[in-house]
Short mmCIF file of C-alpha atoms in Angstrom, two decimals:
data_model
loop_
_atom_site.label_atom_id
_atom_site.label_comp_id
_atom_site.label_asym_id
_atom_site.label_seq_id
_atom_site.Cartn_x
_atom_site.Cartn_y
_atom_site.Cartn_z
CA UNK H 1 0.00 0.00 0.00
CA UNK H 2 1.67 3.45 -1.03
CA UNK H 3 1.58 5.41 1.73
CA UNK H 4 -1.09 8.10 2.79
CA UNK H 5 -2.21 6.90 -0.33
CA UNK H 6 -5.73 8.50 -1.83
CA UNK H 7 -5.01 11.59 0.54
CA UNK H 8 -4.75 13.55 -2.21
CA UNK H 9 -7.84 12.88 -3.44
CA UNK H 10 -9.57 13.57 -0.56
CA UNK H 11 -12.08 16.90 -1.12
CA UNK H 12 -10.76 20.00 0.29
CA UNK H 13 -9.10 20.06 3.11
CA UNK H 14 -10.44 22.95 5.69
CA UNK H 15 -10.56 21.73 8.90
CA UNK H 16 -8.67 24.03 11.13
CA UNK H 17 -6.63 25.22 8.42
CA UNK H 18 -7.29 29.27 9.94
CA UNK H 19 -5.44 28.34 12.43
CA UNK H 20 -2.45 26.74 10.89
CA UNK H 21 -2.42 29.67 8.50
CA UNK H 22 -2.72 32.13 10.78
CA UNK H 23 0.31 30.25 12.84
CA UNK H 24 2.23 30.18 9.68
CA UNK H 25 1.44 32.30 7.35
CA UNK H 26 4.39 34.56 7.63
CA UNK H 27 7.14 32.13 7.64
CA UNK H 28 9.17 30.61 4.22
CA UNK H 29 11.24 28.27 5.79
CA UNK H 30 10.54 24.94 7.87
CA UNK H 31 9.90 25.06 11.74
CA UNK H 32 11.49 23.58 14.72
CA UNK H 33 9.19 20.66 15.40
CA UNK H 34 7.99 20.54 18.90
CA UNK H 35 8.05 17.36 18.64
CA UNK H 36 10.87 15.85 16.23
CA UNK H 37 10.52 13.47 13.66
CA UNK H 38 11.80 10.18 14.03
CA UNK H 39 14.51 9.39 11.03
CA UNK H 40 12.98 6.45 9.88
CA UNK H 41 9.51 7.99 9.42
CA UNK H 42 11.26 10.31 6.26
CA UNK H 43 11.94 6.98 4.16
CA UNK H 44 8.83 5.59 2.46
CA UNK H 45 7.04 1.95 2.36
CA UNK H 46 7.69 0.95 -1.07
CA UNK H 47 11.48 -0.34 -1.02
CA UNK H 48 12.78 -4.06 -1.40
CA UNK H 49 14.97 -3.55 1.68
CA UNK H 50 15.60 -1.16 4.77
CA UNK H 51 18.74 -1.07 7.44
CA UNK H 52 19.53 0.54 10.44
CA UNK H 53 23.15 1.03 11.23
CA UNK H 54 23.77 2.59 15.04
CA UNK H 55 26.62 4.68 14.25
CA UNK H 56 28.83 4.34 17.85
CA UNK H 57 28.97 0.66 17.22
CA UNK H 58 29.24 0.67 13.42
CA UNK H 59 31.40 3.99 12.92
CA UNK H 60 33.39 2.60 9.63
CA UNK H 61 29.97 1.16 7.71
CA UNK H 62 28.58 4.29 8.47
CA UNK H 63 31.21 6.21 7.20
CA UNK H 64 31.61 3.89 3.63
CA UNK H 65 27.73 4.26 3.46
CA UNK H 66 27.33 7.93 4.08
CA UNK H 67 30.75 8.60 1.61
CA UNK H 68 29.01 5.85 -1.15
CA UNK H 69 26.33 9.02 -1.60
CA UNK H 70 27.49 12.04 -0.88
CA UNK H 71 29.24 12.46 -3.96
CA UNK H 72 31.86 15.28 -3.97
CA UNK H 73 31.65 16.07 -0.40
CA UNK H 74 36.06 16.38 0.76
CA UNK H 75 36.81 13.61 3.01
CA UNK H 76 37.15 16.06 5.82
CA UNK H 77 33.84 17.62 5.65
CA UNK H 78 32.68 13.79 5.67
CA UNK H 79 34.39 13.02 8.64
CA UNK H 80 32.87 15.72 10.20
CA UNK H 81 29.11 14.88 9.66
CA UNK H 82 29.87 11.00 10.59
CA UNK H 83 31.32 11.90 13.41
CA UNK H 84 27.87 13.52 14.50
CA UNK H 85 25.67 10.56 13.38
CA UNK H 86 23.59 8.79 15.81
CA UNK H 87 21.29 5.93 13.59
CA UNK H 88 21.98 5.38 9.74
CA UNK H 89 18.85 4.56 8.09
CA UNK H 90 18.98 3.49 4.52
CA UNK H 91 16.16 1.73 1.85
CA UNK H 92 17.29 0.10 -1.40
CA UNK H 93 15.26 -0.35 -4.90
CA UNK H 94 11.85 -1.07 -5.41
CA UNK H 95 9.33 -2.09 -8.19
CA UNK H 96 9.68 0.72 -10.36
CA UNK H 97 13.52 1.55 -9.57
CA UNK H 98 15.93 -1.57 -8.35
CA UNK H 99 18.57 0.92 -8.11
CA UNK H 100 16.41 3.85 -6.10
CA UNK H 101 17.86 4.39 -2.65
CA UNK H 102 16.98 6.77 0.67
CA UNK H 103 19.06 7.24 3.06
CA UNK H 104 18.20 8.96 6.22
CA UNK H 105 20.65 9.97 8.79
CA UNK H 106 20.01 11.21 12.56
CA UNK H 107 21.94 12.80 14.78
CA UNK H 108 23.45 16.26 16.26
CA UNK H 109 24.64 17.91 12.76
CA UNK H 110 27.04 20.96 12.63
CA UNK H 111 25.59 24.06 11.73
CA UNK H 112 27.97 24.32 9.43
CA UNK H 113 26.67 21.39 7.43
CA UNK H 114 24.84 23.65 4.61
CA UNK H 115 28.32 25.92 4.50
CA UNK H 116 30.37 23.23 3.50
CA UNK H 117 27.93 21.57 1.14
CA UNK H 118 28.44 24.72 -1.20
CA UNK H 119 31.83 25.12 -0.63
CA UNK H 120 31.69 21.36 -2.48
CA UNK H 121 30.36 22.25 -4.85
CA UNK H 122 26.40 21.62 -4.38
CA UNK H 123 23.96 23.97 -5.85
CA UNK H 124 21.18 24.77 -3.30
CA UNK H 125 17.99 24.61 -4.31
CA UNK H 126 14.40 25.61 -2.92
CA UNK H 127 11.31 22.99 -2.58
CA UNK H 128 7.66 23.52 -1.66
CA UNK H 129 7.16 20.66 0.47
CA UNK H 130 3.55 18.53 0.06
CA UNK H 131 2.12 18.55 3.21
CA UNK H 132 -2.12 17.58 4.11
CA UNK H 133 -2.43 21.39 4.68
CA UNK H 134 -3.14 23.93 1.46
CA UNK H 135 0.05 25.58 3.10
CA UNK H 136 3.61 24.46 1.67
CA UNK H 137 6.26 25.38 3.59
CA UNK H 138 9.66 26.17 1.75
CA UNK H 139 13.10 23.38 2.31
CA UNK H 140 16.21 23.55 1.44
CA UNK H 141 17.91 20.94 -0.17
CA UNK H 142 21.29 20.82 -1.85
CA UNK H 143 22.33 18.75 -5.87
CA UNK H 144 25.25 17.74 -7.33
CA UNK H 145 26.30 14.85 -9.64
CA UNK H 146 22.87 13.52 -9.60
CA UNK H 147 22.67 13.08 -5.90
CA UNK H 148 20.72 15.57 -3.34
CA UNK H 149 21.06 15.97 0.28
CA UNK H 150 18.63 17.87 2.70
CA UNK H 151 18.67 18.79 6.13
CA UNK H 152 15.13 18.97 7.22
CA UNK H 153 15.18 19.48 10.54
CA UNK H 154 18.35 19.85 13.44
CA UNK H 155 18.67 16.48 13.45
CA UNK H 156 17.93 14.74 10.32
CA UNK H 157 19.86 14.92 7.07
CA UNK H 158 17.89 13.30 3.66
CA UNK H 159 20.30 11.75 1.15
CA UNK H 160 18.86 10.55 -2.08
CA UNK H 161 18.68 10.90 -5.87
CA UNK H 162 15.50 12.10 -5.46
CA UNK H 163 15.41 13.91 -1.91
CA UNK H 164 11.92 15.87 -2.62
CA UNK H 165 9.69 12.73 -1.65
CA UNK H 166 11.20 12.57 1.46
CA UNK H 167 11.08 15.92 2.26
CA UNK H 168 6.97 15.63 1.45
CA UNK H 169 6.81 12.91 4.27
CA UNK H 170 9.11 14.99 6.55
CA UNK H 171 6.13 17.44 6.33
CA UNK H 172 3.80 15.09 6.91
CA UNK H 173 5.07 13.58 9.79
CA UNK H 174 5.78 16.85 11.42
CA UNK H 175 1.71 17.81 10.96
CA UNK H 176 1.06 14.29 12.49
CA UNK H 177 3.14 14.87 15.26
CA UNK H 178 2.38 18.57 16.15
CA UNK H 179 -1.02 18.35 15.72
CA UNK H 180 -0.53 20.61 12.33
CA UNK H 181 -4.24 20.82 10.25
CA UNK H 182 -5.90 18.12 8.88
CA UNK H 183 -3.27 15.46 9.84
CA UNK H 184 -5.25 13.95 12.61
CA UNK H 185 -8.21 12.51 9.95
CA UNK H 186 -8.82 8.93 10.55
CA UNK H 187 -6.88 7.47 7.44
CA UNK H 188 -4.02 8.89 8.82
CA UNK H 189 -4.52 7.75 11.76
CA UNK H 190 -4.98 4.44 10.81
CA UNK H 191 -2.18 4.14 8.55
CA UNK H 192 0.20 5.69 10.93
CA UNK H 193 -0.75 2.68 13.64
CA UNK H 194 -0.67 0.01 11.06
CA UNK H 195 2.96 0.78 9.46
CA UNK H 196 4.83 1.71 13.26
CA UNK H 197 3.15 -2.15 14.30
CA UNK H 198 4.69 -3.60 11.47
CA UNK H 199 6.93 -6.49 12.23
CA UNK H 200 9.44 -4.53 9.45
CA UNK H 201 9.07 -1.24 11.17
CA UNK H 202 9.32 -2.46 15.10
CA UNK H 203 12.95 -4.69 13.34
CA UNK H 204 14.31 -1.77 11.70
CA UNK H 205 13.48 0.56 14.48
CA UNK H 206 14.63 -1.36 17.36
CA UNK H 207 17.26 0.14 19.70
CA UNK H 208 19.72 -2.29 19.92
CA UNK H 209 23.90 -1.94 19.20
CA UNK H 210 23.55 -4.84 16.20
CA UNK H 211 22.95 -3.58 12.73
CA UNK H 212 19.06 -4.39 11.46
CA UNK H 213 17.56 -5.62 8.47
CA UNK H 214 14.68 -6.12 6.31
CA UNK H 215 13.96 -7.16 2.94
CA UNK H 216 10.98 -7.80 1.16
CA UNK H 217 12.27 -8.77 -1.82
CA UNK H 218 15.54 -11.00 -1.02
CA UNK H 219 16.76 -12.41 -4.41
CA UNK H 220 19.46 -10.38 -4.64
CA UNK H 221 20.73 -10.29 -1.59
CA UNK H 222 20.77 -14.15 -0.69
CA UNK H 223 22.50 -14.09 -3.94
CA UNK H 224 25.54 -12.13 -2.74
CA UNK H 225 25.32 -13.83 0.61
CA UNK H 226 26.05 -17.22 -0.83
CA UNK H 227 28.13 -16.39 -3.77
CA UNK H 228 25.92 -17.77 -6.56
CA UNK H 229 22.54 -16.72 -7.48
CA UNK H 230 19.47 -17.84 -5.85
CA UNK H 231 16.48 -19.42 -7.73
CA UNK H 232 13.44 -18.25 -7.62
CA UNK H 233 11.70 -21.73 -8.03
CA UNK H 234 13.66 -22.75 -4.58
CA UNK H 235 13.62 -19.74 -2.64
CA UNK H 236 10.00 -18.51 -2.78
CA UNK H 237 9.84 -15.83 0.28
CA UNK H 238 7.41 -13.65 2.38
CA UNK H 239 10.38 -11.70 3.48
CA UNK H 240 13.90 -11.89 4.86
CA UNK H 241 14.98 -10.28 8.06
CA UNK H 242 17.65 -10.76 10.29
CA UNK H 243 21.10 -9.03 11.87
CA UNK H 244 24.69 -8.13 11.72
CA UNK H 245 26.46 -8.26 15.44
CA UNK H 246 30.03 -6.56 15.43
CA UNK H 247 32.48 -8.85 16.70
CA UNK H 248 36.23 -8.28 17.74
CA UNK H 249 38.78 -7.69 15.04
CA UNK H 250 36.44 -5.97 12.19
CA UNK H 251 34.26 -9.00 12.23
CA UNK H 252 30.28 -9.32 12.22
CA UNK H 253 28.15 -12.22 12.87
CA UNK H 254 25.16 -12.84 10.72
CA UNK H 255 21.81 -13.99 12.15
CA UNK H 256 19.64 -14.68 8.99
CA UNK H 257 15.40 -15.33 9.23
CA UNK H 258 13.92 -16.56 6.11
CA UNK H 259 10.25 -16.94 6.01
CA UNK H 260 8.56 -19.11 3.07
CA UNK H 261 5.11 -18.87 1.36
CA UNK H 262 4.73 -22.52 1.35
CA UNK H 263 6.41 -25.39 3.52
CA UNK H 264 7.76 -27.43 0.69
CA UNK H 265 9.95 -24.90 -0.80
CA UNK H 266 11.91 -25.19 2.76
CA UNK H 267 13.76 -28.68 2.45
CA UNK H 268 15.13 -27.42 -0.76
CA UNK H 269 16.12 -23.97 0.63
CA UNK H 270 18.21 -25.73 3.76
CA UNK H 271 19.71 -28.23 1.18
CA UNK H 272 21.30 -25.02 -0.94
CA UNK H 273 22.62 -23.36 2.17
CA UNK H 274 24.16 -26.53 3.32
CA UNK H 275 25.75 -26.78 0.35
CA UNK H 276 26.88 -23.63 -0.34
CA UNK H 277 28.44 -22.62 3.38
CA UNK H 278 29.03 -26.39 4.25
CA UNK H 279 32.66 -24.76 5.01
CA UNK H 280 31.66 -22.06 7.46
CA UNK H 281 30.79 -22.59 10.87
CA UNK H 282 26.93 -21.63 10.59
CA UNK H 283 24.00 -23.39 11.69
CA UNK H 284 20.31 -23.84 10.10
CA UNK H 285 17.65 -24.51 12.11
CA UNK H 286 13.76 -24.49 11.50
CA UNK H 287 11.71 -22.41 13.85
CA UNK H 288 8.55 -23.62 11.88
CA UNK H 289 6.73 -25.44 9.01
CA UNK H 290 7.37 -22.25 6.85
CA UNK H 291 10.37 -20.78 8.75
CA UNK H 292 14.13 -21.03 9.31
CA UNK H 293 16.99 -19.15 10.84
CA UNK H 294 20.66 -19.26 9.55
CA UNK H 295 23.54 -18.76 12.18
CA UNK H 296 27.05 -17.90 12.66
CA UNK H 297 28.12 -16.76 9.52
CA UNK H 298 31.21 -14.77 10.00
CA UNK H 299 32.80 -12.06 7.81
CA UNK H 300 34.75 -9.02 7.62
CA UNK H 301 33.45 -5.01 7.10
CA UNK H 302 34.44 -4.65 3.44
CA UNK H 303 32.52 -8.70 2.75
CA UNK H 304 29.60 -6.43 4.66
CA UNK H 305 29.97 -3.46 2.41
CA UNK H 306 29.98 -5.85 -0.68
CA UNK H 307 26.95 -7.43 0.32
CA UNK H 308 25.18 -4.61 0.64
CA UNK H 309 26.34 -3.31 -2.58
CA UNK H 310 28.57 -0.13 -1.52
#
C-alpha cells in the first residue's frame, strides 16, 4: 500500500486550516518541530529492503555508506558529519527503480553542514514541500552529480537521488506529530498505527547496538550472501529479516530469518545453504513449518559493504 495513499484525493481540506495559517502564514522556511521526527519515518514503504546502522557501534559502515552518496563532499567535511551521526537509516530499490535508494541519517549535525555543502560544490535549491495542509512550507535541499542531500530538521539529514519525496513525508510527519491541520483525519490515523506495528518497522526501528535488516524482496541479496545466485523456483519468500552483530577484530556475525510462502519450498532452501556454506561454521535450524533461521556466519566489514552493494 503506497503510503497516505488517496489523501490527495480527498475533497478540500479545511478543517482548522485558519489556524495553521494564521500560525504560519508569515514564515518561508521549515519550523522547529515541537516534537521531532523520528529518522525512519522520512523513508517511504515501497522499497525491497531497509537497514539501520547505530553509528557508535558501526562507525566505519557508516562512514563507507554515508561517503558511497554524498558524492563530492572532501573527506574532511565527511568526517565531520559521521562523526555527529547517531542511527543510519537506509532503503534500497523497489518495483519501479531496483537501483532507487533513501538514506536517512540522525543525529546532532554541525551548523555548518549547509556551508560546506556549497563550498563542495552543491547547488542549493528551494522545494515547496507537500504537506495535508493547502500551506507548503519552503526546504532547502542541496544537488550535485545527480545526488541531493537535505537537512530537514536539526537532526535529520535526507540523502537521495530524489530527496523531494522525502522531504513531502518529513512534512507530513511533522503535521502528524504537532497536531498541524488536517493530519489527525482517521486514514491517517490508521495508517500511521498500522505501518509503526509492522513487524518490518518495530525490526528496523529497534534500539539495539547490532545492525538491522529487512527485505521484502531477497533475491538479490541471498544471492551475494552465498556467492551464486538464488532461484526463484527454490527460494520462494514472504520476506527476509535478520542481523549483523560486530564482533572483535572488524568481524560481524550474521543472524539470517527466512520466512517461506509454502512449507515445501523449505527442504530445498536448507539443502542449498548446506551446500553452499558447508565450510563455514553456521547453523540452520527451522523455527517452523514455513520458517528457518541461519547462524554464525562470520565475515569481515568490506565482505559487509559488498553485500550490501557499496
Amino acid at each position: 500500500m503506497k503510503r497516505y495513499k488517496f489523501l490527495f484525493c480527498l475533497s478540500k481540506i479545511v478543517l482548522a486550516l485558519g489556524l495553521s495559517l494564521a500560525v504560519f502564514s508569515c514564515k518561508t522556511a521549515p519550523q522547529v518541530a515541537t516534537v521531532p521526527v523520528y529518522a525512519f519515518d522520512v523513508l517511504d514503504d515501497e522499497a525491497a529492503m531497509y537497514i539501520h546502522i547505530p553509528v557508535a557501534e558501526n562507525k566505519e559502515l557508516s562512514q563507507k555508506l554515508v561517503l558511497a552518496y554524498t558524492k563530492g563532499m572532501s573527506e574532511s567535511d565527511a568526517n565531520l558529519l559521521v562523526s555527529k551521526l547517531e542511527d543510519v537509516y537506509a532503503s534500497f530499490g523497489s518495483r519501479a527503480d531496483k537501483k532507487r535508494v533513501q538514506i536517512a541519517v540522525e543525529g546532532s549535525l554541525p551548523s555548518v553542514a549547509s556551508s560546506f555543502l556549497k563550498k563542495d560544490g552543491y547547488e542549493e535549491k528551494k522545494y515547496n514541500a507537500k504537506g495535508f495542509t493547502d500551506f507548503s512550507p519552503v526546504y532547502s535541499y542541496f544537488a550535485k552529480d545527480k545526488m541531493q542531500l537535505a537537512f530537514p530538521g536539526s537532526n535529520i539529514i535526507c540523502i537521495s537521488p530524489n530527496v523531494l519525496p522525502m522531504l513531502d513525508l518529513y512534512e507530513k510527519e511533522f503535521e502528524i506529530l504537532n497536531g498541524i491541520g488536517n493530519s489527525e483525519i482517521d486514514f491517517v490515523t490508521e495508517y500511521r498505527s498500522e505501518w509503526q506495528s509492522s513487524d518490518l518497522y518495530k525490526w528496523i526501528c529497534e534500539d539495539v547496538p547490532s545492525i538491522h535488516f529487512y527485505i521484502v524482496r531477497p533475491q538479490a541479496f541471498l544471492s551475494n550472501l552465498i556467492g551464486s545466485d538464488v532461484s526463484s523456483r527454490v527460494f520462494k519468500l514472504v520476506f527476509a529479516k535478520g542481523n549483523f552483530s560486530k564482533l572483535p577484530n572488524d568481524k560481524y556475525e550474521l543472524t539470517l530469518d527466512l520466512e517461506f510462502q509454502n512449507e515445501k519450498y523449505v527442504k530445498p532452501a536448507i539443502s542449498m545453504l548446506i551446500l553452499t556454506l558447508g565450510l563455514t561454521d553456521s547453523e540452520i535450524k527451522r523455527v517452523s513449518p514455513t520458517h528457518i533461521q541461519l547462524t554464525g556466519v562470520h565475515m569481515n566489514t568490506k565482505q559487509l559493504t559488498n553485500m550490501l552493494g557499496l
